[in-house]
JSON list of C-alpha atoms in Angstrom, two decimals:
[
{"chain": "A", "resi": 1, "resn": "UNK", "atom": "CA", "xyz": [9.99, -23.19, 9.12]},
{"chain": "A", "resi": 2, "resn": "UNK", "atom": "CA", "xyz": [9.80, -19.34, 8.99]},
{"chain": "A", "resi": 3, "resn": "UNK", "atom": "CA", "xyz": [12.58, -19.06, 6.49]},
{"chain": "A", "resi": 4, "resn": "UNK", "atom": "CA", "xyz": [11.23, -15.82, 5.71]},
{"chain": "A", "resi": 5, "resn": "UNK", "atom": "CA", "xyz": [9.21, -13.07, 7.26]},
{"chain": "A", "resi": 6, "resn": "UNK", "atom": "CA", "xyz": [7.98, -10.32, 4.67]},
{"chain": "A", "resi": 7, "resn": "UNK", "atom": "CA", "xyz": [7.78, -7.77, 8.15]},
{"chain": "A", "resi": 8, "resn": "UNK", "atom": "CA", "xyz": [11.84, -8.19, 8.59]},
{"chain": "A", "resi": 9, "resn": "UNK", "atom": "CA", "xyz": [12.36, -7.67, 4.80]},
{"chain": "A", "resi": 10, "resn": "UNK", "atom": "CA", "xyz": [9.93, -4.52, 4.37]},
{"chain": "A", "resi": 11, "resn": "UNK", "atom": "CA", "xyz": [11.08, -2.84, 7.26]},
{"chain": "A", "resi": 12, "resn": "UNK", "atom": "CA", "xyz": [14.79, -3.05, 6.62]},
{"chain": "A", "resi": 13, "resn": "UNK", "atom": "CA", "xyz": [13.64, -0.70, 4.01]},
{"chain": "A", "resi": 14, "resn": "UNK", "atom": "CA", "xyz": [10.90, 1.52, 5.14]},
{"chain": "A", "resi": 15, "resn": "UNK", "atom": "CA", "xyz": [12.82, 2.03, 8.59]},
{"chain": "A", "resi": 16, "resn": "UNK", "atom": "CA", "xyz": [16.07, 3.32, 6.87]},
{"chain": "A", "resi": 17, "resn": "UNK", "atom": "CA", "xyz": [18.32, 1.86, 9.03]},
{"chain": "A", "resi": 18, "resn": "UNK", "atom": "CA", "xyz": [19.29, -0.89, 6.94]},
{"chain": "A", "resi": 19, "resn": "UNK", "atom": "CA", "xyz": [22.19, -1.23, 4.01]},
{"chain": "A", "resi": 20, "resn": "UNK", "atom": "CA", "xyz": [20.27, -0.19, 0.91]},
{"chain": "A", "resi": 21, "resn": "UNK", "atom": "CA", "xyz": [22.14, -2.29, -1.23]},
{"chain": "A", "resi": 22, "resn": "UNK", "atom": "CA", "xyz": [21.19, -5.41, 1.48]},
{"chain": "A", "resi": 23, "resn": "UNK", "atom": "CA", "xyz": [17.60, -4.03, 1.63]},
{"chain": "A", "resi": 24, "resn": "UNK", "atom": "CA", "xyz": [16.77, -4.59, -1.94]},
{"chain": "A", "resi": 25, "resn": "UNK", "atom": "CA", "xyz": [17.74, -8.07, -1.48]},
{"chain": "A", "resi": 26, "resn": "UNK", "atom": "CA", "xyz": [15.22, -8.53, 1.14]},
{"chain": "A", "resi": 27, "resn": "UNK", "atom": "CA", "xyz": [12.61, -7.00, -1.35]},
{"chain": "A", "resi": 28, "resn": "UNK", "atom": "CA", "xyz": [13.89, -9.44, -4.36]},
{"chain": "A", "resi": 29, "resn": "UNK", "atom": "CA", "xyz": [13.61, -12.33, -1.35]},
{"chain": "A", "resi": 30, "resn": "UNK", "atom": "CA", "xyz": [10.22, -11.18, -0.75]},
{"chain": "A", "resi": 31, "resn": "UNK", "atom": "CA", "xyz": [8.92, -10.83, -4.03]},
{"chain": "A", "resi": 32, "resn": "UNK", "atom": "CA", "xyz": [10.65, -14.11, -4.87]},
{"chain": "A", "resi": 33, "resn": "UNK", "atom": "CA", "xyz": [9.35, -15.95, -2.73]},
{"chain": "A", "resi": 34, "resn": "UNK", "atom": "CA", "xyz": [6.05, -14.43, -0.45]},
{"chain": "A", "resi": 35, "resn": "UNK", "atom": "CA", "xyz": [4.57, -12.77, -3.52]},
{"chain": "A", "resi": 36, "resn": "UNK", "atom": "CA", "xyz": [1.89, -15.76, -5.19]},
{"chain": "A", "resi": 37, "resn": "UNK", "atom": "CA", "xyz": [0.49, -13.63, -8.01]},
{"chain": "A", "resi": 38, "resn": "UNK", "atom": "CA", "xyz": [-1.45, -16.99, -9.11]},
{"chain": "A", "resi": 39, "resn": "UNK", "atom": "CA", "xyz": [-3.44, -16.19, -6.09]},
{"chain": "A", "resi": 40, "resn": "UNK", "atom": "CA", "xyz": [-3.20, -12.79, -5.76]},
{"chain": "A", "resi": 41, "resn": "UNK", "atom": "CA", "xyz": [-2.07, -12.48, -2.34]},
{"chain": "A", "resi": 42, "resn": "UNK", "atom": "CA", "xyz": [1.60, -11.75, -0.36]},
{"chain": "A", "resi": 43, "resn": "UNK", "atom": "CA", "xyz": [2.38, -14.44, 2.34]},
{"chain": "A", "resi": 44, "resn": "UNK", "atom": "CA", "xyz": [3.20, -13.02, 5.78]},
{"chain": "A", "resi": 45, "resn": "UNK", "atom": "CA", "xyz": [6.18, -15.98, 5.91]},
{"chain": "A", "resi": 46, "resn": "UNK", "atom": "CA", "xyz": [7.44, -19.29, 4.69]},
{"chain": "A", "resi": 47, "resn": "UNK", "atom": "CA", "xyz": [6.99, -22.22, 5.42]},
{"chain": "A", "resi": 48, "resn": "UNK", "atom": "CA", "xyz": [4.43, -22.09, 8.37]},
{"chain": "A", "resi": 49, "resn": "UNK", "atom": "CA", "xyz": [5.14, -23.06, 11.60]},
{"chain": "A", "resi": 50, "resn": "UNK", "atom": "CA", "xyz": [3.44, -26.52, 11.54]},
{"chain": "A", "resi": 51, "resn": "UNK", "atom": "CA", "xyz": [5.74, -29.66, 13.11]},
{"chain": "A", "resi": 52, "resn": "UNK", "atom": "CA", "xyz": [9.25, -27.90, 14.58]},
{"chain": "A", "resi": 53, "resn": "UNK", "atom": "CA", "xyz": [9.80, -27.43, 17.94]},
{"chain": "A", "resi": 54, "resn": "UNK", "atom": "CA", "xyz": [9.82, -24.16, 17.53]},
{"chain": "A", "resi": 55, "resn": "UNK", "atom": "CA", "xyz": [7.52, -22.33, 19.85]},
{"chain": "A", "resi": 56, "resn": "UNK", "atom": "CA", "xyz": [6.41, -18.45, 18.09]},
{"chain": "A", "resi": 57, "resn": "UNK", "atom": "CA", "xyz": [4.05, -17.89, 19.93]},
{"chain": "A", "resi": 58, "resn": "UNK", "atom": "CA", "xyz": [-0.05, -18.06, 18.95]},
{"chain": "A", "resi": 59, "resn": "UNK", "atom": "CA", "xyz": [0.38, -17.94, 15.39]},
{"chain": "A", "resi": 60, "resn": "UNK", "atom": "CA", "xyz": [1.38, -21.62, 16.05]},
{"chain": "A", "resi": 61, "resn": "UNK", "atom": "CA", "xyz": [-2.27, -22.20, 16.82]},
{"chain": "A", "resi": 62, "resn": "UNK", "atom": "CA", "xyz": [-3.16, -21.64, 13.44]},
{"chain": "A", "resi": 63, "resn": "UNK", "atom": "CA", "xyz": [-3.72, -24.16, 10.58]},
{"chain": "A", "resi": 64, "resn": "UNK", "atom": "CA", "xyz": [-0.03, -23.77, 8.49]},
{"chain": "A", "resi": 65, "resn": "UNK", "atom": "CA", "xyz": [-1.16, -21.32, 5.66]},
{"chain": "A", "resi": 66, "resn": "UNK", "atom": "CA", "xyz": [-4.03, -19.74, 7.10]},
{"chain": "A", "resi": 67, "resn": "UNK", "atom": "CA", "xyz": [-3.75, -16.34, 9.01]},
{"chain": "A", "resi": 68, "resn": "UNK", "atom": "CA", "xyz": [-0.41, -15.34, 10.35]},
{"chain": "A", "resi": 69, "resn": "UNK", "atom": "CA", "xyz": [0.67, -18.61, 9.99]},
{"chain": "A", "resi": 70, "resn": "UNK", "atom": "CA", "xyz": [2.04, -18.41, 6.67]},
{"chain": "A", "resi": 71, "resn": "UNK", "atom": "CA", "xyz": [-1.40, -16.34, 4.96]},
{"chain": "A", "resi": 72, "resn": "UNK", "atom": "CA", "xyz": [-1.48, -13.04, 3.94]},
{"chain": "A", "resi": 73, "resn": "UNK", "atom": "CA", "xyz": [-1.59, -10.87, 6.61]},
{"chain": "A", "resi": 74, "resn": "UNK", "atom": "CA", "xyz": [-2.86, -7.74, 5.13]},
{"chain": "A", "resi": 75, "resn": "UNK", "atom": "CA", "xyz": [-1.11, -5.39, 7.50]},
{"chain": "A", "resi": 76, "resn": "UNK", "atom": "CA", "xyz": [2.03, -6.59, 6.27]},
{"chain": "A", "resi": 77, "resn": "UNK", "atom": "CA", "xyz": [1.00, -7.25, 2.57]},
{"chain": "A", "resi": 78, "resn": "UNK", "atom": "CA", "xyz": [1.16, -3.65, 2.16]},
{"chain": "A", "resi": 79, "resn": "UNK", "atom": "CA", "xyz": [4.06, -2.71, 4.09]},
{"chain": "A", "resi": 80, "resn": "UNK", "atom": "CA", "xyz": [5.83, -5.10, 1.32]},
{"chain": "A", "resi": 81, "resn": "UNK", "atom": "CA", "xyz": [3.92, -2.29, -1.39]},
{"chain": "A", "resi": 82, "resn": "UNK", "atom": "CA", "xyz": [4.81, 0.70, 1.38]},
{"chain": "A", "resi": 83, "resn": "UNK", "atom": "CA", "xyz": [8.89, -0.75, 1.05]},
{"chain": "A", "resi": 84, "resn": "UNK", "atom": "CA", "xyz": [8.81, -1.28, -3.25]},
{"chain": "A", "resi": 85, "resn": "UNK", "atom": "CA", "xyz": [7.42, 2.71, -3.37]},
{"chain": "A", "resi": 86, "resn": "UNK", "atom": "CA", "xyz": [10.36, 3.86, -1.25]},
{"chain": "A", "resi": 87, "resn": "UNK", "atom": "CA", "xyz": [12.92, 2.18, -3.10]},
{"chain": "A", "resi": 88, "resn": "UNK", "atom": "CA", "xyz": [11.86, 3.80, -6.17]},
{"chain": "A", "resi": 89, "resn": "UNK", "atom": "CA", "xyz": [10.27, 0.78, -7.79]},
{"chain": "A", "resi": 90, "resn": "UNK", "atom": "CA", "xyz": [6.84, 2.34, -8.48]},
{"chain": "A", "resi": 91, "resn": "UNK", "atom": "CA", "xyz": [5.53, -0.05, -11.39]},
{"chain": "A", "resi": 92, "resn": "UNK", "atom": "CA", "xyz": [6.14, -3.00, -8.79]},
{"chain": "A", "resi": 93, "resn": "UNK", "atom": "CA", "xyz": [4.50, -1.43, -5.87]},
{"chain": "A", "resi": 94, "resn": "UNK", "atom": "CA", "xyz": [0.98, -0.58, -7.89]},
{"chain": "A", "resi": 95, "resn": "UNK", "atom": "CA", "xyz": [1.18, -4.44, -9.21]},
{"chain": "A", "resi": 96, "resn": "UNK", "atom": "CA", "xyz": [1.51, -5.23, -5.70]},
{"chain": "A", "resi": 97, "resn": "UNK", "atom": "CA", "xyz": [-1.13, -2.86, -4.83]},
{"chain": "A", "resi": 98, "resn": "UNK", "atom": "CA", "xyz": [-3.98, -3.58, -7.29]},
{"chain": "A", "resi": 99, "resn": "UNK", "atom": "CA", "xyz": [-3.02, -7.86, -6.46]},
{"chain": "A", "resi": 100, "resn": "UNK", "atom": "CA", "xyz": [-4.34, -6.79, -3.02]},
{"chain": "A", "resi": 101, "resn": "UNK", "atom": "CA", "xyz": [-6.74, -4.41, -3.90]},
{"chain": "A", "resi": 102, "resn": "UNK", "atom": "CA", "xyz": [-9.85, -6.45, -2.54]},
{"chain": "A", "resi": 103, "resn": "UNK", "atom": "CA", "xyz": [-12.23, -5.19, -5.76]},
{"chain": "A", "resi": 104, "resn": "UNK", "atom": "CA", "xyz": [-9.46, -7.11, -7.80]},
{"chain": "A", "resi": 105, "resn": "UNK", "atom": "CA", "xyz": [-10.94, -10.11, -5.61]},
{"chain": "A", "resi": 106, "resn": "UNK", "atom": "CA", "xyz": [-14.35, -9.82, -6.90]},
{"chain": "A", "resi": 107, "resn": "UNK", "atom": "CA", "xyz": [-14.48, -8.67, -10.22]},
{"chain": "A", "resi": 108, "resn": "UNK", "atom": "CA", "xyz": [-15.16, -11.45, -12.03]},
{"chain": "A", "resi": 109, "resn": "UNK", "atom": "CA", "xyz": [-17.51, -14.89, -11.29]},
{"chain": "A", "resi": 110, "resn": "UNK", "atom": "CA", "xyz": [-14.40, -16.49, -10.86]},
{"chain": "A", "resi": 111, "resn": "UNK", "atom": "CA", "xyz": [-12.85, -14.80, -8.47]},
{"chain": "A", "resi": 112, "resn": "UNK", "atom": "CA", "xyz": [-15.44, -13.65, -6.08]},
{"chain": "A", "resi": 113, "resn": "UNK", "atom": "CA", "xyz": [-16.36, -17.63, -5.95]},
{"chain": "A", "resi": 114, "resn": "UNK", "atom": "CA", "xyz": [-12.66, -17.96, -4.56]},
{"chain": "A", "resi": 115, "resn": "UNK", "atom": "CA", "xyz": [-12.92, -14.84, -2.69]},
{"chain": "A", "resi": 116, "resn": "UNK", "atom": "CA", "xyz": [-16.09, -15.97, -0.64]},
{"chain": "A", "resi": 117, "resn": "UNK", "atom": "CA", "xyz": [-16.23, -12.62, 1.11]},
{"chain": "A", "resi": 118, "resn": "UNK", "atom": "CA", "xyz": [-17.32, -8.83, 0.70]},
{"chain": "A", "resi": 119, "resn": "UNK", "atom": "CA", "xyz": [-15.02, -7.61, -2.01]},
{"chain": "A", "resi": 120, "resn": "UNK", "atom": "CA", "xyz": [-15.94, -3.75, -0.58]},
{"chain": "A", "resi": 121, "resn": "UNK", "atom": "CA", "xyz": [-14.07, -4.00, 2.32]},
{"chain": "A", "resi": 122, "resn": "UNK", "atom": "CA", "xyz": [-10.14, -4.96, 3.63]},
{"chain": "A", "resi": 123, "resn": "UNK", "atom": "CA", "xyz": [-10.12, -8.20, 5.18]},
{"chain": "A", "resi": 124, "resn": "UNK", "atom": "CA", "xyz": [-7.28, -8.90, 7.62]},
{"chain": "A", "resi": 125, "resn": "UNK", "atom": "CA", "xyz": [-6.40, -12.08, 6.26]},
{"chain": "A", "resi": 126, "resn": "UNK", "atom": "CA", "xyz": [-5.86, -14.60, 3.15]},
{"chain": "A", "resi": 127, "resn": "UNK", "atom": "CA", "xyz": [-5.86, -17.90, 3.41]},
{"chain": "A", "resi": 128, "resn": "UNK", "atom": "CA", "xyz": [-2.65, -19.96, 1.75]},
{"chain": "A", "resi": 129, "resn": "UNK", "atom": "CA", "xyz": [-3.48, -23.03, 1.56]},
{"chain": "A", "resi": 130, "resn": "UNK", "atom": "CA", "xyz": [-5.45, -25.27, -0.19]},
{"chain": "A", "resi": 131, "resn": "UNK", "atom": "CA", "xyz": [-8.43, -25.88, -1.22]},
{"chain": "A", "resi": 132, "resn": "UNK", "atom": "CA", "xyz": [-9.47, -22.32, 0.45]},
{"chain": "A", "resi": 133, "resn": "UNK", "atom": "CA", "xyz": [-6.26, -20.75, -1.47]},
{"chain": "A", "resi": 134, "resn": "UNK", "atom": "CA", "xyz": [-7.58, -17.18, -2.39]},
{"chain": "A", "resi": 135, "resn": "UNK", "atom": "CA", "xyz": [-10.29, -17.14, 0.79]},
{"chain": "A", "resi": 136, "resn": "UNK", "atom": "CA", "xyz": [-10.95, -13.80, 2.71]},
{"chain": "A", "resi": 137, "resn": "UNK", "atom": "CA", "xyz": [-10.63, -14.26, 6.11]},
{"chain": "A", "resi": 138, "resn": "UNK", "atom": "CA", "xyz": [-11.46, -11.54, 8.84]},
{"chain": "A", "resi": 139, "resn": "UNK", "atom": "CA", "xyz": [-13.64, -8.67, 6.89]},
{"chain": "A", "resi": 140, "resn": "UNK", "atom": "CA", "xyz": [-14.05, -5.02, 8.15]},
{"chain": "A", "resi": 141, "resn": "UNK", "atom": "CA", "xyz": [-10.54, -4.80, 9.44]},
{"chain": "A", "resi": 142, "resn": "UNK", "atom": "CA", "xyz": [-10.39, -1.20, 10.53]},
{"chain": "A", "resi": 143, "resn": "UNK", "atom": "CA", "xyz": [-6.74, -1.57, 11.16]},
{"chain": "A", "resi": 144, "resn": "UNK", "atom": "CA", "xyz": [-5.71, -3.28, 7.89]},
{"chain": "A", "resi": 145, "resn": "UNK", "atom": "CA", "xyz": [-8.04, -0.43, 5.86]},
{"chain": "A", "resi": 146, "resn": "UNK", "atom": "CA", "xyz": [-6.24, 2.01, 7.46]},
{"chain": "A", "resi": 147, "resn": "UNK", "atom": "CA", "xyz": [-3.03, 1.07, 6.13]},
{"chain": "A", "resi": 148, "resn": "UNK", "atom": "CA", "xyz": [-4.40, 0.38, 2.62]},
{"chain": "A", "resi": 149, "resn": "UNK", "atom": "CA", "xyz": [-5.91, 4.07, 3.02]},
{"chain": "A", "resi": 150, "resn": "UNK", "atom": "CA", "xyz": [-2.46, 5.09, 3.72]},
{"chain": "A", "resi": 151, "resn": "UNK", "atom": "CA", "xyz": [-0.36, 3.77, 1.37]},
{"chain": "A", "resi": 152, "resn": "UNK", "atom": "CA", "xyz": [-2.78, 4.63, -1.51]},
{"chain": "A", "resi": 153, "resn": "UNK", "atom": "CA", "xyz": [-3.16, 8.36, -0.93]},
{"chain": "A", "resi": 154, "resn": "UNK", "atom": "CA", "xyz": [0.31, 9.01, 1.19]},
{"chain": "A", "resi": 155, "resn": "UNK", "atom": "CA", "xyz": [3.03, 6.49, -0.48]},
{"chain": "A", "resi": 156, "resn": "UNK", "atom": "CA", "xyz": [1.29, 5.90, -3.93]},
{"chain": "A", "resi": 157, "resn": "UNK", "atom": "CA", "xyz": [-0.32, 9.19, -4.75]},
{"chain": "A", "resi": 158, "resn": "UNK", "atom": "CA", "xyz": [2.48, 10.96, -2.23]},
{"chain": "A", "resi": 159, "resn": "UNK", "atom": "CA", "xyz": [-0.26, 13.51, -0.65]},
{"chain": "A", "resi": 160, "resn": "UNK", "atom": "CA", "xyz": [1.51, 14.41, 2.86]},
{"chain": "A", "resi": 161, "resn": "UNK", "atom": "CA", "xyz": [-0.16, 16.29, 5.20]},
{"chain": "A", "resi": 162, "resn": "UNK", "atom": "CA", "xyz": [2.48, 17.63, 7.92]},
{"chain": "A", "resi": 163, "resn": "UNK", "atom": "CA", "xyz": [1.77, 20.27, 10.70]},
{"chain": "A", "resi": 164, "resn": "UNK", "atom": "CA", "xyz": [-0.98, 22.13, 9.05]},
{"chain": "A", "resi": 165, "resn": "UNK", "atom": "CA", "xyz": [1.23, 21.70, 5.56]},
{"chain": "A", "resi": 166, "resn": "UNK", "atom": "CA", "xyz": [0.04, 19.94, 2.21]},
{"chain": "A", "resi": 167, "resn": "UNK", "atom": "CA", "xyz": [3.71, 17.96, 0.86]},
{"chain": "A", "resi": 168, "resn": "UNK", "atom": "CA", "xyz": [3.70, 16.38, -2.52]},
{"chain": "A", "resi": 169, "resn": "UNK", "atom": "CA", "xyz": [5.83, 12.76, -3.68]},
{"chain": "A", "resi": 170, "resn": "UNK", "atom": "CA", "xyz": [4.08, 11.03, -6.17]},
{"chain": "A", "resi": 171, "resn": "UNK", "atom": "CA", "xyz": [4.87, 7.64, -6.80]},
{"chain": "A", "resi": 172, "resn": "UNK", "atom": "CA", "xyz": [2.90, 6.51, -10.08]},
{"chain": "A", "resi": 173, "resn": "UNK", "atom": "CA", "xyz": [2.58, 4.40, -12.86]},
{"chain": "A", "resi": 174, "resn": "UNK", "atom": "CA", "xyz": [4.75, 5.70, -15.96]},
{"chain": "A", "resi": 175, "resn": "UNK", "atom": "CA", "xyz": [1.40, 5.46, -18.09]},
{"chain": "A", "resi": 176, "resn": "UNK", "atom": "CA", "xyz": [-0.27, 8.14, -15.60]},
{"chain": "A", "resi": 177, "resn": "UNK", "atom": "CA", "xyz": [-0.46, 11.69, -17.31]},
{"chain": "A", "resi": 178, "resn": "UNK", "atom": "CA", "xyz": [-2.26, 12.96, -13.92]},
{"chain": "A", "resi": 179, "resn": "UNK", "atom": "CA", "xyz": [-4.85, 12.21, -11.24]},
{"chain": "A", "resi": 180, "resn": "UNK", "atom": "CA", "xyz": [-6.98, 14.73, -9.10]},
{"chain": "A", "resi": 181, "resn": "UNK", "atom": "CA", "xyz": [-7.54, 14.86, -5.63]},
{"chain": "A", "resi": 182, "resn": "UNK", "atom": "CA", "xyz": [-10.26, 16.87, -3.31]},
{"chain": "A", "resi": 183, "resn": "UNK", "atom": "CA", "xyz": [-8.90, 17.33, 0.01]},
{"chain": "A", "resi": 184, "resn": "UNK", "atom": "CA", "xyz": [-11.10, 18.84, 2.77]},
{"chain": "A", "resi": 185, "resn": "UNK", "atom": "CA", "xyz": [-9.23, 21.05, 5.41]},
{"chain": "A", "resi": 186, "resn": "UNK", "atom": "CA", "xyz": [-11.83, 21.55, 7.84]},
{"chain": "A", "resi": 187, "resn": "UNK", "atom": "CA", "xyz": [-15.05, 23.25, 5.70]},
{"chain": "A", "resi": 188, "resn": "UNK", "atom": "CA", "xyz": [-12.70, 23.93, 3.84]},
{"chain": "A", "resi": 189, "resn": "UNK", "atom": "CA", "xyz": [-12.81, 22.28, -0.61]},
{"chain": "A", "resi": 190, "resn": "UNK", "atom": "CA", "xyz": [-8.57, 22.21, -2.42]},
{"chain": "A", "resi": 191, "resn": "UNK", "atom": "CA", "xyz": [-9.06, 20.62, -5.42]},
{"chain": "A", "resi": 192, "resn": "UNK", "atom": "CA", "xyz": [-5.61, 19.02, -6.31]},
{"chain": "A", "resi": 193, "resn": "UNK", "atom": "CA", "xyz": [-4.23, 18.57, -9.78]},
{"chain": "A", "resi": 194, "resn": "UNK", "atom": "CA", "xyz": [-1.08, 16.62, -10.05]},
{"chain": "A", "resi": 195, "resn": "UNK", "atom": "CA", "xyz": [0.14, 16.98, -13.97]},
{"chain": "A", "resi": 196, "resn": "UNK", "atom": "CA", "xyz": [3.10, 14.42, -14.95]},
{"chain": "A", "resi": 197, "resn": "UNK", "atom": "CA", "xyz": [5.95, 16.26, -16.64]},
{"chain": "A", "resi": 198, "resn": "UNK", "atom": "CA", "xyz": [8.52, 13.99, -18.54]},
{"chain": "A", "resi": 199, "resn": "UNK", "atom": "CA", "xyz": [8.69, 10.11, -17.61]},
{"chain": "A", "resi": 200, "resn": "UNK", "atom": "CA", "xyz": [11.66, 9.19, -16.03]},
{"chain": "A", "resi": 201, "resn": "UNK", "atom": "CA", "xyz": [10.78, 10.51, -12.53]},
{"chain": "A", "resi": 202, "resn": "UNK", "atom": "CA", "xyz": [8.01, 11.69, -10.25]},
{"chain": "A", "resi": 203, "resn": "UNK", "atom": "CA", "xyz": [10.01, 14.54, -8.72]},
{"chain": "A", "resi": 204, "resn": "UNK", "atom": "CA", "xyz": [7.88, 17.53, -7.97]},
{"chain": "A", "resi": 205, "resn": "UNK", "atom": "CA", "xyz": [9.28, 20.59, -9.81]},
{"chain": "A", "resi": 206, "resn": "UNK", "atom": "CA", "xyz": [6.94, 22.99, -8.75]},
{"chain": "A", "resi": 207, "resn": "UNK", "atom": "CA", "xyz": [3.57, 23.95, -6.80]},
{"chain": "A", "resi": 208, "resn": "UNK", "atom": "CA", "xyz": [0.99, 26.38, -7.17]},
{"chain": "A", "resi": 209, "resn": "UNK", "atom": "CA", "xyz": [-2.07, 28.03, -4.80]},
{"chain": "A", "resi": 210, "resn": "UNK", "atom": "CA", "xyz": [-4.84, 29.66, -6.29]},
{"chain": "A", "resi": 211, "resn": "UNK", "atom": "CA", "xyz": [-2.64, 30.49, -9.86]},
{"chain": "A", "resi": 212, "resn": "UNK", "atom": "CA", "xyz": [0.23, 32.01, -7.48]},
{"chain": "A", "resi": 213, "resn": "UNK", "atom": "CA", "xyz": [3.26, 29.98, -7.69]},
{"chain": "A", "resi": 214, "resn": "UNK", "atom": "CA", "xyz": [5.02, 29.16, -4.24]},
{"chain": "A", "resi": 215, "resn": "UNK", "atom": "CA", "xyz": [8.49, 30.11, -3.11]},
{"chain": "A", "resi": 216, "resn": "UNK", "atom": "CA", "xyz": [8.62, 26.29, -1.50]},
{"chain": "A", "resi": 217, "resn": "UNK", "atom": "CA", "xyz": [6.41, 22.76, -2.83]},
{"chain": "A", "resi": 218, "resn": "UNK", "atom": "CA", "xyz": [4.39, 22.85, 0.21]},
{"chain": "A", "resi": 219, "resn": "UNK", "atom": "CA", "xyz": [0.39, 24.12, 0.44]},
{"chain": "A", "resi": 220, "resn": "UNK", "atom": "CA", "xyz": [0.04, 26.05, 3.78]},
{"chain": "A", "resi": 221, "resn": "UNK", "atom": "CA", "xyz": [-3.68, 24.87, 5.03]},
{"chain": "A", "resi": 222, "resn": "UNK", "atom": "CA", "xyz": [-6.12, 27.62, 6.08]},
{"chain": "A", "resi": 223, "resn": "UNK", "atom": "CA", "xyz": [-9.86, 26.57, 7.27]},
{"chain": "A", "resi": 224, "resn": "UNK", "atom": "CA", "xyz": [-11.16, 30.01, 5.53]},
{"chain": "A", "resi": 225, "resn": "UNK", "atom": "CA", "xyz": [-14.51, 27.95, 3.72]},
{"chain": "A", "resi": 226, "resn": "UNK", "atom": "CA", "xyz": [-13.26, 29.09, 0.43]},
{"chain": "A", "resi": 227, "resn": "UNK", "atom": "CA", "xyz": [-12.49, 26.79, -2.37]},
{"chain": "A", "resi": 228, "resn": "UNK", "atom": "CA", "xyz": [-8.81, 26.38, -3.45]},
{"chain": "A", "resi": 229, "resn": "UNK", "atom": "CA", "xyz": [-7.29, 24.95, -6.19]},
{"chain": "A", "resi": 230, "resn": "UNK", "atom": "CA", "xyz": [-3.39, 23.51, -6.47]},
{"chain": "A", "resi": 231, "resn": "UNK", "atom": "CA", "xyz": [-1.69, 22.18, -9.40]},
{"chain": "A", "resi": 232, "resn": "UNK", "atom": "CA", "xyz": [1.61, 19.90, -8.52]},
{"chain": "A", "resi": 233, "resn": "UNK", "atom": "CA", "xyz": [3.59, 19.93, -12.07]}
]
């Protein structure tokens, strides 16, 4: 029981303390065997606690499959898309992301009939197991949102803001020729423009205020209520 713990695996990576070389294992062991794209969902660990004398805690309490017991915990669903980004593996992490995407969950008859719950908000937990395989659990998660919010507009779209500072890493899809963003500073509108240049890489090569280019690829933020626009190339 508990062969495998996604939390262990992502973190080896997103912490940095780990061998690289050792911490892409731990992603392939992950993705190998946590990830159930049949189900669209990323299993917090495998197999559940459910007859071993060993003694984790509460989890234990719950059915084998359902919650932290061997479901999805969402929280650490998308530290497992948070750990893919870092290493580089972009195309992975948004396949990751849109499987947990909760719209994805409700977009057809089908799915929102497995779903059972609001497909407009995060929900903390899916169940594993059957015949709820696919079920939302706990809706209107503030904490697991939060990450979600994270990861999609700080790791994904790489949109860092750091003491008063706008920093750029963009982590998308090969397809993506650009994206927008409208950040609000205060009362004050930027109106972000992120152009892909070449394929191979998302490194930023450049970044721009109000047509003036910048000596260094980071916005200084200034709450002066007029509107500003940036283009990342």
């Amino acid at each position: 029981e508990c062969q495998i713990d996604s939390i262990s695996q992502s973190w080896a990576v997103i912490s940095g303390c780990g061998d690289p070389e050792r911490a892409q294992q731990a992603l392939e062991a992950v993705d190998a065997r946590l990830v159930r794209r049949d189900a669209r969902l990323i299993q917090l660990l495998a197999p559940p606690f459910d007859r071993s004398a060993l003694e984790p805690g509460y989890i234990k309490g719950y059915v084998p499959g359902v919650r932290e017991n061997g479901g999805q915990y969402t929280h650490a669903a998308l530290w497992t898309v948070m750990a893919f980004a870092l290493r580089g593996m972009r195309e992975r992490a948004w396949d990751l992301f849109d499987m947990l995407n909760p719209i994805r969950h409700g977009d057809t008859p089908d799915r929102a009939a497995v779903y059972q719950v609001e497909p407009y908000v995060v929900a903390a937990d899916v169940y594993a197991v059957p015949p709820h395989t696919g079920r939302g659990g706990w809706t209107w998660y503030t904490g697991s949102s939060a990450w979600m919010y994270r990861i999609a507009l700080e790791t994904l779209l790489g949109l860092r803001l750091e003491s008063g500072t706008l920093r750029f890493a963009p982590c998308v899809p090969p397809d993506w020729d650009g994206y927008t963003i409208d950040y609000r500073f205060g009362d004050t509108g930027y109106h972000i423009v992120v152009r892909r240049v070449g394929r191979e890489n998302d490194r930023v090569i450049g970044v721009s205020l109000d047509g003036r280019e910048l000596p260094e690829p980071v916005v200084p933020l200034a709450d002066d209520r007029e509107p500003h626009r940036v283009e990342v190339p």
